[in-house]
Amino acid sequence: MNDRTMNDRTMKAVLLDRFGGPEVLYVGRVPRPEPAPGEVLVRVHAFSVNRGEMAARSGRAQLLTGRKFPQRSGQDFAGEVAGLGTGTTGVTVGDRVWGIVGRSAFRSAAEYVTVRPQRLGRVPDGLDLVAAAALPATGTTAVTALRDKAALRPGERLLVRGAAGGVGSAVVQLGKAYGAQVTGLARAANLDFVRTLGAHHAIDHRTVSPAELGPFDVVVDTAGTDLRTFRRLLNPGGRMVALALDMYSAVPNWRAPCTPRSTR
Ligand SMILES: NC(=O)c1ccc[n+]([C@@H]2O[C@H](COP(=O)([O-])OP(=O)(O)OC[C@H]3O[C@@H](n4cnc5c(N)ncnc54)[C@H](OP(=O)(O)O)[C@@H]3O)[C@@H](O)[C@H]2O)c1
């Protein structure tokens, strides 16, 4: 087999041979996936890194990742449909798509991924694929939290903890778009950024006491601490959605749910 043939059957992918910081990541080669019947092959243009990946890479989610190496990285991606398995419908080769490889899978940091078409959506026109890759996990989490779990209504008061983070920044923008009065908590250096996202109020979480805040109709928490304290800020009938996978740090081998929990 010559190099060309071999390269045609492999692809570059981000790998790790041990748990640790970002320095454990390297680019290696793995078999290029072929789309099974009903699957889509996507040529990945960009992927993003979020907190779940950092927990997996550092070894704090070993029930999820296992301990066999090399391991892969990456959950969400944006790219172009490059091939279709037999019988796959709903997408066409060349479509610009974004998606998530799966709830507990890490493999989008690579040249190609295969997924079911249900895991894909079309990237809106005018959005470049690098920017698009930042949104699948954070954006769907924000939509699930505000629309499906909290049922946020126009005019309600929304508090976002971690408003400058990946999920929180999406929640602030979506909350504003849904017509809520948005208060974002972030560190001082991030307050202007949170305001540019559309928050009506941006407050330094390091200097404010929770007792100085509220009341709120909906609290979305991405910090994972003091949940009872923040829940007390709710109006009667208020809803709180706790998203932080804080158990990663509390219990080293705990397997975290990847869907938001509502404490309504
Ligand atoms: N990313 C996803 O798609 C996703 C999906 C589901 C669940 N989650 C979970 O949601 C949590 C956040 O994820 P992420 O990706 O958004 O992380 P991230 O980008 O690192 O953002 C986390 C934010 O939390 C803020 N923060 C830390 N301590 C805080 C405190 N005491 N009060 C208020 N804000 C505080 C930080 O803001 P400052 O720097 O301004 O202090 C930081 O911007 C993680 O537990 C993650 O596992 C993430």
mmCIF file of C-alpha atoms and ligand atoms in Angstrom:
data_model
loop_
_atom_site.group_PDB
_atom_site.id
_atom_site.type_symbol
_atom_site.label_atom_id
_atom_site.label_comp_id
_atom_site.label_asym_id
_atom_site.label_seq_id
_atom_site.Cartn_x
_atom_site.Cartn_y
_atom_site.Cartn_z
ATOM 1 C CA MET A 1 0.000 0.000 0.000
ATOM 2 C CA ASN A 2 1.512 3.349 -0.969
ATOM 3 C CA ASP A 3 1.268 6.504 1.166
ATOM 4 C CA ARG A 4 -1.467 7.970 -0.972
ATOM 5 C CA THR A 5 -3.694 4.893 -0.589
ATOM 6 C CA MET A 6 -3.001 4.787 3.129
ATOM 7 C CA ASN A 7 -3.818 8.482 3.526
ATOM 8 C CA ASP A 8 -7.051 8.021 1.672
ATOM 9 C CA ARG A 9 -8.164 5.615 4.364
ATOM 10 C CA THR A 10 -6.993 7.583 7.354
ATOM 11 C CA MET A 11 -7.508 11.095 8.594
ATOM 12 C CA LYS A 12 -6.064 13.539 11.067
ATOM 13 C CA ALA A 13 -7.679 13.605 14.506
ATOM 14 C CA VAL A 14 -6.969 15.121 17.902
ATOM 15 C CA LEU A 15 -5.836 12.369 20.281
ATOM 16 C CA LEU A 16 -4.623 11.951 23.848
ATOM 17 C CA ASP A 17 -2.598 9.101 25.316
ATOM 18 C CA ARG A 18 -3.077 10.151 28.951
ATOM 19 C CA PHE A 19 -5.337 12.427 30.952
ATOM 20 C CA GLY A 20 -4.113 15.943 31.746
ATOM 21 C CA GLY A 21 -4.048 19.560 30.609
ATOM 22 C CA PRO A 22 -4.151 20.826 27.027
ATOM 23 C CA GLU A 23 -0.549 19.677 26.552
ATOM 24 C CA VAL A 24 -1.678 16.030 26.354
ATOM 25 C CA LEU A 25 -3.498 16.715 23.063
ATOM 26 C CA TYR A 26 -1.779 15.966 19.767
ATOM 27 C CA VAL A 27 -2.734 15.450 16.141
ATOM 28 C CA GLY A 28 -2.425 11.844 14.996
ATOM 29 C CA ARG A 29 -3.997 9.622 12.364
ATOM 30 C CA VAL A 30 -6.978 7.320 12.770
ATOM 31 C CA PRO A 31 -9.097 5.349 10.288
ATOM 32 C CA ARG A 32 -11.346 7.599 8.258
ATOM 33 C CA PRO A 33 -14.967 6.657 9.036
ATOM 34 C CA GLU A 34 -17.284 5.378 6.322
ATOM 35 C CA PRO A 35 -20.978 6.259 6.583
ATOM 36 C CA ALA A 36 -23.067 3.214 7.496
ATOM 37 C CA PRO A 37 -26.551 2.866 6.005
ATOM 38 C CA GLY A 38 -28.624 5.829 7.192
ATOM 39 C CA GLU A 39 -25.554 7.858 8.236
ATOM 40 C CA VAL A 40 -23.931 11.052 6.961
ATOM 41 C CA LEU A 41 -20.205 11.663 6.447
ATOM 42 C CA VAL A 42 -19.294 15.258 7.352
ATOM 43 C CA ARG A 43 -16.031 16.974 6.441
ATOM 44 C CA VAL A 44 -15.314 18.968 9.592
ATOM 45 C CA HIS A 45 -14.296 22.600 9.098
ATOM 46 C CA ALA A 46 -14.310 23.574 12.766
ATOM 47 C CA PHE A 47 -15.100 22.165 16.190
ATOM 48 C CA SER A 48 -15.299 23.833 19.588
ATOM 49 C CA VAL A 49 -14.019 23.042 23.057
ATOM 50 C CA ASN A 50 -16.305 23.203 26.055
ATOM 51 C CA ARG A 51 -16.265 22.373 29.732
ATOM 52 C CA GLY A 52 -17.402 18.792 29.194
ATOM 53 C CA GLU A 53 -14.370 18.111 27.025
ATOM 54 C CA MET A 54 -12.050 19.681 29.558
ATOM 55 C CA ALA A 55 -13.473 17.370 32.237
ATOM 56 C CA ALA A 56 -13.068 14.351 29.936
ATOM 57 C CA ARG A 57 -9.523 15.281 28.923
ATOM 58 C CA SER A 58 -8.438 15.829 32.508
ATOM 59 C CA GLY A 59 -9.708 12.399 33.610
ATOM 60 C CA ARG A 60 -12.580 13.641 35.777
ATOM 61 C CA ALA A 61 -15.190 11.759 33.765
ATOM 62 C CA GLN A 62 -13.679 8.315 33.452
ATOM 63 C CA LEU A 63 -16.985 6.490 33.734
ATOM 64 C CA LEU A 64 -17.940 8.330 30.590
ATOM 65 C CA THR A 65 -14.630 8.112 28.721
ATOM 66 C CA GLY A 66 -13.168 4.860 30.037
ATOM 67 C CA ARG A 67 -9.420 4.508 30.529
ATOM 68 C CA LYS A 68 -8.343 3.058 27.197
ATOM 69 C CA PHE A 69 -6.004 5.167 25.077
ATOM 70 C CA PRO A 70 -5.629 6.772 22.672
ATOM 71 C CA GLN A 71 -8.820 8.734 23.259
ATOM 72 C CA ARG A 72 -10.491 11.225 20.958
ATOM 73 C CA SER A 73 -11.815 14.725 21.614
ATOM 74 C CA GLY A 74 -14.617 16.976 20.378
ATOM 75 C CA GLN A 75 -18.383 16.870 20.539
ATOM 76 C CA ASP A 76 -19.722 19.561 18.282
ATOM 77 C CA PHE A 77 -18.715 20.517 14.775
ATOM 78 C CA ALA A 78 -19.576 22.503 11.664
ATOM 79 C CA GLY A 79 -18.726 21.392 8.158
ATOM 80 C CA GLU A 80 -20.001 20.100 4.838
ATOM 81 C CA VAL A 81 -21.753 16.871 3.969
ATOM 82 C CA ALA A 82 -19.136 14.776 2.151
ATOM 83 C CA GLY A 83 -20.957 11.470 1.671
ATOM 84 C CA LEU A 84 -24.126 9.565 2.431
ATOM 85 C CA GLY A 85 -24.673 5.991 3.563
ATOM 86 C CA THR A 86 -27.176 3.837 1.739
ATOM 87 C CA GLY A 87 -30.721 5.065 2.227
ATOM 88 C CA THR A 88 -29.786 8.311 3.982
ATOM 89 C CA THR A 89 -32.300 11.062 3.314
ATOM 90 C CA GLY A 90 -32.817 14.659 4.366
ATOM 91 C CA VAL A 91 -29.376 16.032 3.471
ATOM 92 C CA THR A 92 -27.367 16.413 0.272
ATOM 93 C CA VAL A 93 -23.650 16.241 -0.415
ATOM 94 C CA GLY A 94 -22.294 19.784 -0.117
ATOM 95 C CA ASP A 95 -24.842 20.981 2.485
ATOM 96 C CA ARG A 96 -23.350 23.223 5.193
ATOM 97 C CA VAL A 97 -24.255 21.549 8.468
ATOM 98 C CA TRP A 98 -23.637 21.721 12.190
ATOM 99 C CA GLY A 99 -24.227 19.135 14.875
ATOM 100 C CA ILE A 100 -23.112 17.113 17.880
ATOM 101 C CA VAL A 101 -21.643 13.619 17.584
ATOM 102 C CA GLY A 102 -23.529 12.266 20.589
ATOM 103 C CA ARG A 103 -24.278 12.646 24.242
ATOM 104 C CA SER A 104 -21.217 10.826 25.555
ATOM 105 C CA ALA A 105 -19.089 10.619 22.412
ATOM 106 C CA PHE A 106 -15.892 12.570 21.792
ATOM 107 C CA ARG A 107 -14.654 12.439 18.201
ATOM 108 C CA SER A 108 -15.495 15.632 16.296
ATOM 109 C CA ALA A 109 -11.946 17.015 16.538
ATOM 110 C CA ALA A 110 -11.005 15.293 13.293
ATOM 111 C CA GLU A 111 -11.175 15.760 9.537
ATOM 112 C CA TYR A 112 -14.377 13.710 9.236
ATOM 113 C CA VAL A 113 -17.234 12.445 11.409
ATOM 114 C CA THR A 114 -20.153 10.143 10.694
ATOM 115 C CA VAL A 115 -23.512 10.852 12.343
ATOM 116 C CA ARG A 116 -27.206 10.170 11.956
ATOM 117 C CA PRO A 117 -28.934 12.980 10.038
ATOM 118 C CA GLN A 118 -31.072 13.704 13.118
ATOM 119 C CA ARG A 119 -27.896 15.027 14.768
ATOM 120 C CA LEU A 120 -27.426 17.657 12.055
ATOM 121 C CA GLY A 121 -28.970 20.983 11.175
ATOM 122 C CA ARG A 122 -28.288 23.326 8.274
ATOM 123 C CA VAL A 123 -25.979 26.240 9.091
ATOM 124 C CA PRO A 124 -27.866 29.498 8.458
ATOM 125 C CA ASP A 125 -26.741 31.456 5.398
ATOM 126 C CA GLY A 126 -24.258 34.159 6.252
ATOM 127 C CA LEU A 127 -22.824 32.365 9.296
ATOM 128 C CA ASP A 128 -19.296 31.153 8.684
ATOM 129 C CA LEU A 129 -18.446 27.624 9.718
ATOM 130 C CA VAL A 130 -15.909 28.583 12.388
ATOM 131 C CA ALA A 131 -18.426 30.769 14.215
ATOM 132 C CA ALA A 132 -21.083 28.106 13.681
ATOM 133 C CA ALA A 133 -18.980 25.480 15.478
ATOM 134 C CA ALA A 134 -19.249 27.442 18.721
ATOM 135 C CA LEU A 135 -22.998 26.972 18.899
ATOM 136 C CA PRO A 136 -24.304 23.394 18.649
ATOM 137 C CA ALA A 137 -23.756 22.293 22.270
ATOM 138 C CA THR A 138 -24.035 25.680 23.923
ATOM 139 C CA GLY A 139 -26.916 26.866 21.752
ATOM 140 C CA THR A 140 -29.024 23.738 22.099
ATOM 141 C CA THR A 141 -28.370 23.765 25.837
ATOM 142 C CA ALA A 142 -29.578 27.363 26.035
ATOM 143 C CA VAL A 143 -32.716 26.620 23.984
ATOM 144 C CA THR A 144 -33.494 23.534 26.077
ATOM 145 C CA ALA A 145 -32.991 25.460 29.308
ATOM 146 C CA LEU A 146 -35.060 28.541 28.482
ATOM 147 C CA ARG A 147 -37.744 27.220 26.162
ATOM 148 C CA ASP A 148 -38.229 23.571 27.155
ATOM 149 C CA LYS A 149 -37.361 23.541 30.872
ATOM 150 C CA ALA A 150 -38.050 27.055 32.161
ATOM 151 C CA ALA A 151 -40.726 28.038 29.607
ATOM 152 C CA LEU A 152 -39.446 31.622 29.840
ATOM 153 C CA ARG A 153 -42.088 34.217 29.012
ATOM 154 C CA PRO A 154 -41.705 37.784 27.703
ATOM 155 C CA GLY A 155 -41.295 40.309 30.498
ATOM 156 C CA GLU A 156 -40.028 37.780 33.052
ATOM 157 C CA ARG A 157 -36.927 38.482 35.078
ATOM 158 C CA LEU A 158 -34.082 36.136 34.169
ATOM 159 C CA LEU A 159 -30.817 35.682 36.106
ATOM 160 C CA VAL A 160 -27.878 34.046 34.290
ATOM 161 C CA ARG A 161 -24.924 32.836 36.377
ATOM 162 C CA GLY A 162 -21.807 32.459 34.233
ATOM 163 C CA ALA A 163 -23.169 34.956 31.725
ATOM 164 C CA ALA A 164 -19.835 35.379 29.944
ATOM 165 C CA GLY A 165 -19.259 31.640 29.469
ATOM 166 C CA GLY A 166 -20.052 29.428 26.510
ATOM 167 C CA VAL A 167 -23.517 28.415 27.686
ATOM 168 C CA GLY A 168 -24.248 31.592 29.649
ATOM 169 C CA SER A 169 -23.513 33.916 26.723
ATOM 170 C CA ALA A 170 -26.006 31.961 24.602
ATOM 171 C CA VAL A 171 -28.587 32.064 27.424
ATOM 172 C CA VAL A 172 -28.232 35.852 27.777
ATOM 173 C CA GLN A 173 -28.786 36.434 24.056
ATOM 174 C CA LEU A 174 -31.683 34.006 23.826
ATOM 175 C CA GLY A 175 -33.288 35.365 26.997
ATOM 176 C CA LYS A 176 -33.166 38.858 25.511
ATOM 177 C CA ALA A 177 -34.617 37.570 22.244
ATOM 178 C CA TYR A 178 -37.460 35.911 24.173
ATOM 179 C CA GLY A 179 -38.277 39.291 25.703
ATOM 180 C CA ALA A 180 -37.021 38.708 29.250
ATOM 181 C CA GLN A 181 -35.394 41.277 31.546
ATOM 182 C CA VAL A 182 -31.900 39.770 31.734
ATOM 183 C CA THR A 183 -29.409 40.086 34.584
ATOM 184 C CA GLY A 184 -26.004 38.476 33.980
ATOM 185 C CA LEU A 185 -23.421 37.584 36.616
ATOM 186 C CA ALA A 186 -19.790 37.517 35.506
ATOM 187 C CA ARG A 187 -16.411 38.682 36.702
ATOM 188 C CA ALA A 188 -15.670 42.423 36.404
ATOM 189 C CA ALA A 189 -13.509 42.055 33.292
ATOM 190 C CA ASN A 190 -16.406 40.387 31.445
ATOM 191 C CA LEU A 191 -19.213 42.790 32.344
ATOM 192 C CA ASP A 192 -18.963 44.937 29.209
ATOM 193 C CA PHE A 193 -19.057 41.794 27.100
ATOM 194 C CA VAL A 194 -22.193 40.607 28.905
ATOM 195 C CA ARG A 195 -23.842 43.990 28.251
ATOM 196 C CA THR A 196 -22.976 43.765 24.554
ATOM 197 C CA LEU A 197 -24.808 40.426 24.486
ATOM 198 C CA GLY A 198 -27.961 42.268 25.482
ATOM 199 C CA ALA A 199 -28.124 41.901 29.278
ATOM 200 C CA HIS A 200 -30.062 44.718 30.926
ATOM 201 C CA HIS A 201 -27.884 44.403 34.020
ATOM 202 C CA ALA A 202 -24.380 42.946 34.311
ATOM 203 C CA ILE A 203 -23.046 42.422 37.828
ATOM 204 C CA ASP A 204 -19.705 41.230 39.205
ATOM 205 C CA HIS A 205 -20.363 37.915 40.956
ATOM 206 C CA ARG A 206 -17.252 38.392 43.072
ATOM 207 C CA THR A 207 -18.481 41.530 44.798
ATOM 208 C CA VAL A 208 -22.248 41.144 44.948
ATOM 209 C CA SER A 209 -24.021 39.172 47.632
ATOM 210 C CA PRO A 210 -26.911 37.012 46.380
ATOM 211 C CA ALA A 211 -29.103 38.735 48.993
ATOM 212 C CA GLU A 212 -28.687 41.978 47.011
ATOM 213 C CA LEU A 213 -30.194 40.318 43.930
ATOM 214 C CA GLY A 214 -33.653 39.304 42.871
ATOM 215 C CA PRO A 215 -36.344 38.371 42.825
ATOM 216 C CA PHE A 216 -36.307 36.468 39.532
ATOM 217 C CA ASP A 217 -38.779 34.353 37.609
ATOM 218 C CA VAL A 218 -36.076 32.167 36.096
ATOM 219 C CA VAL A 219 -32.507 31.418 37.192
ATOM 220 C CA VAL A 220 -30.131 29.620 34.825
ATOM 221 C CA ASP A 221 -27.039 28.468 36.675
ATOM 222 C CA THR A 222 -23.810 27.437 34.938
ATOM 223 C CA ALA A 223 -21.605 27.911 37.997
ATOM 224 C CA GLY A 224 -22.738 24.898 40.021
ATOM 225 C CA THR A 225 -22.263 26.358 43.495
ATOM 226 C CA ASP A 226 -24.644 27.781 46.136
ATOM 227 C CA LEU A 227 -27.661 26.460 44.273
ATOM 228 C CA ARG A 228 -29.964 26.688 47.292
ATOM 229 C CA THR A 229 -29.018 30.320 47.848
ATOM 230 C CA PHE A 230 -29.852 31.235 44.277
ATOM 231 C CA ARG A 231 -33.034 29.198 44.309
ATOM 232 C CA ARG A 232 -34.259 31.351 47.178
ATOM 233 C CA LEU A 233 -34.187 34.338 44.800
ATOM 234 C CA LEU A 234 -37.086 32.885 42.825
ATOM 235 C CA ASN A 235 -40.538 34.421 42.836
ATOM 236 C CA PRO A 236 -43.421 32.064 43.669
ATOM 237 C CA GLY A 237 -43.831 29.966 40.529
ATOM 238 C CA GLY A 238 -40.232 30.674 39.539
ATOM 239 C CA ARG A 239 -38.061 28.093 37.807
ATOM 240 C CA MET A 240 -34.370 27.275 38.137
ATOM 241 C CA VAL A 241 -32.325 25.324 35.605
ATOM 242 C CA ALA A 242 -29.004 24.028 36.957
ATOM 243 C CA LEU A 243 -26.601 23.162 34.132
ATOM 244 C CA ALA A 244 -23.186 22.904 35.715
ATOM 245 C CA LEU A 245 -21.595 19.493 35.782
ATOM 246 C CA ASP A 246 -20.150 20.304 39.159
ATOM 247 C CA MET A 247 -20.194 16.645 40.151
ATOM 248 C CA TYR A 248 -17.110 16.221 37.959
ATOM 249 C CA SER A 249 -15.133 17.971 40.635
ATOM 250 C CA ALA A 250 -17.135 16.704 43.609
ATOM 251 C CA VAL A 251 -16.977 13.007 42.715
ATOM 252 C CA PRO A 252 -14.002 12.126 40.489
ATOM 253 C CA ASN A 253 -15.583 9.196 38.623
ATOM 254 C CA TRP A 254 -19.149 10.401 38.571
ATOM 255 C CA ARG A 255 -20.965 10.068 35.255
ATOM 256 C CA ALA A 256 -22.741 13.317 34.536
ATOM 257 C CA PRO A 257 -26.038 13.688 32.730
ATOM 258 C CA CYS A 258 -25.589 15.746 29.590
ATOM 259 C CA THR A 259 -29.124 17.075 29.541
ATOM 260 C CA PRO A 260 -30.166 20.057 31.625
ATOM 261 C CA ARG A 261 -31.916 19.412 34.932
ATOM 262 C CA SER A 262 -34.869 21.491 35.900
ATOM 263 C CA THR A 263 -35.488 22.101 39.561
ATOM 264 C CA ARG A 264 -38.801 23.700 38.879
HETATM 265 N N1 LIG B 1 -20.722 24.026 26.968
HETATM 266 C C1 LIG B 1 -21.817 23.262 26.835
HETATM 267 O O1 LIG B 1 -22.330 23.021 25.735
HETATM 268 C C2 LIG B 1 -22.500 22.714 28.075
HETATM 269 C C3 LIG B 1 -23.669 21.988 27.927
HETATM 270 C C4 LIG B 1 -24.329 21.514 29.085
HETATM 271 C C5 LIG B 1 -23.778 21.777 30.326
HETATM 272 N N2 LIG B 1 -22.600 22.469 30.418
HETATM 273 C C6 LIG B 1 -22.052 22.733 31.735
HETATM 274 O O2 LIG B 1 -22.290 24.103 32.047
HETATM 275 C C7 LIG B 1 -21.196 24.612 32.821
HETATM 276 C C8 LIG B 1 -20.616 25.828 32.110
HETATM 277 O O3 LIG B 1 -20.095 25.412 30.869
HETATM 278 P P1 LIG B 1 -19.496 26.460 29.845
HETATM 279 O O4 LIG B 1 -19.070 25.667 28.670
HETATM 280 O O5 LIG B 1 -20.418 27.595 29.656
HETATM 281 O O6 LIG B 1 -18.209 26.939 30.676
HETATM 282 P P2 LIG B 1 -17.358 28.275 30.537
HETATM 283 O O7 LIG B 1 -17.387 28.781 29.131
HETATM 284 O O8 LIG B 1 -16.059 28.001 31.172
HETATM 285 O O9 LIG B 1 -18.165 29.339 31.403
HETATM 286 C C9 LIG B 1 -18.332 29.177 32.790
HETATM 287 C C10 LIG B 1 -18.501 30.565 33.381
HETATM 288 O O10 LIG B 1 -18.826 30.429 34.742
HETATM 289 C C11 LIG B 1 -18.474 31.665 35.332
HETATM 290 N N3 LIG B 1 -18.384 31.480 36.764
HETATM 291 C C12 LIG B 1 -17.532 30.722 37.461
HETATM 292 N N4 LIG B 1 -17.812 30.798 38.760
HETATM 293 C C13 LIG B 1 -18.877 31.638 38.883
HETATM 294 C C14 LIG B 1 -19.638 32.130 39.968
HETATM 295 N N5 LIG B 1 -19.352 31.774 41.223
HETATM 296 N N6 LIG B 1 -20.660 32.959 39.721
HETATM 297 C C15 LIG B 1 -20.971 33.325 38.454
HETATM 298 N N7 LIG B 1 -20.278 32.903 37.383
HETATM 299 C C16 LIG B 1 -19.237 32.070 37.617
HETATM 300 C C17 LIG B 1 -17.219 32.112 34.651
HETATM 301 O O11 LIG B 1 -17.386 33.474 34.466
HETATM 302 P P3 LIG B 1 -16.291 34.588 34.807
HETATM 303 O O12 LIG B 1 -15.030 34.167 34.102
HETATM 304 O O13 LIG B 1 -16.910 35.821 34.269
HETATM 305 O O14 LIG B 1 -16.121 34.550 36.302
HETATM 306 C C18 LIG B 1 -17.261 31.413 33.295
HETATM 307 O O15 LIG B 1 -17.421 32.341 32.228
HETATM 308 C C19 LIG B 1 -20.183 23.466 32.953
HETATM 309 O O16 LIG B 1 -20.392 22.830 34.188
HETATM 310 C C20 LIG B 1 -20.541 22.568 31.791
HETATM 311 O O17 LIG B 1 -20.152 21.239 32.031
HETATM 312 C C21 LIG B 1 -21.972 22.962 29.326
#
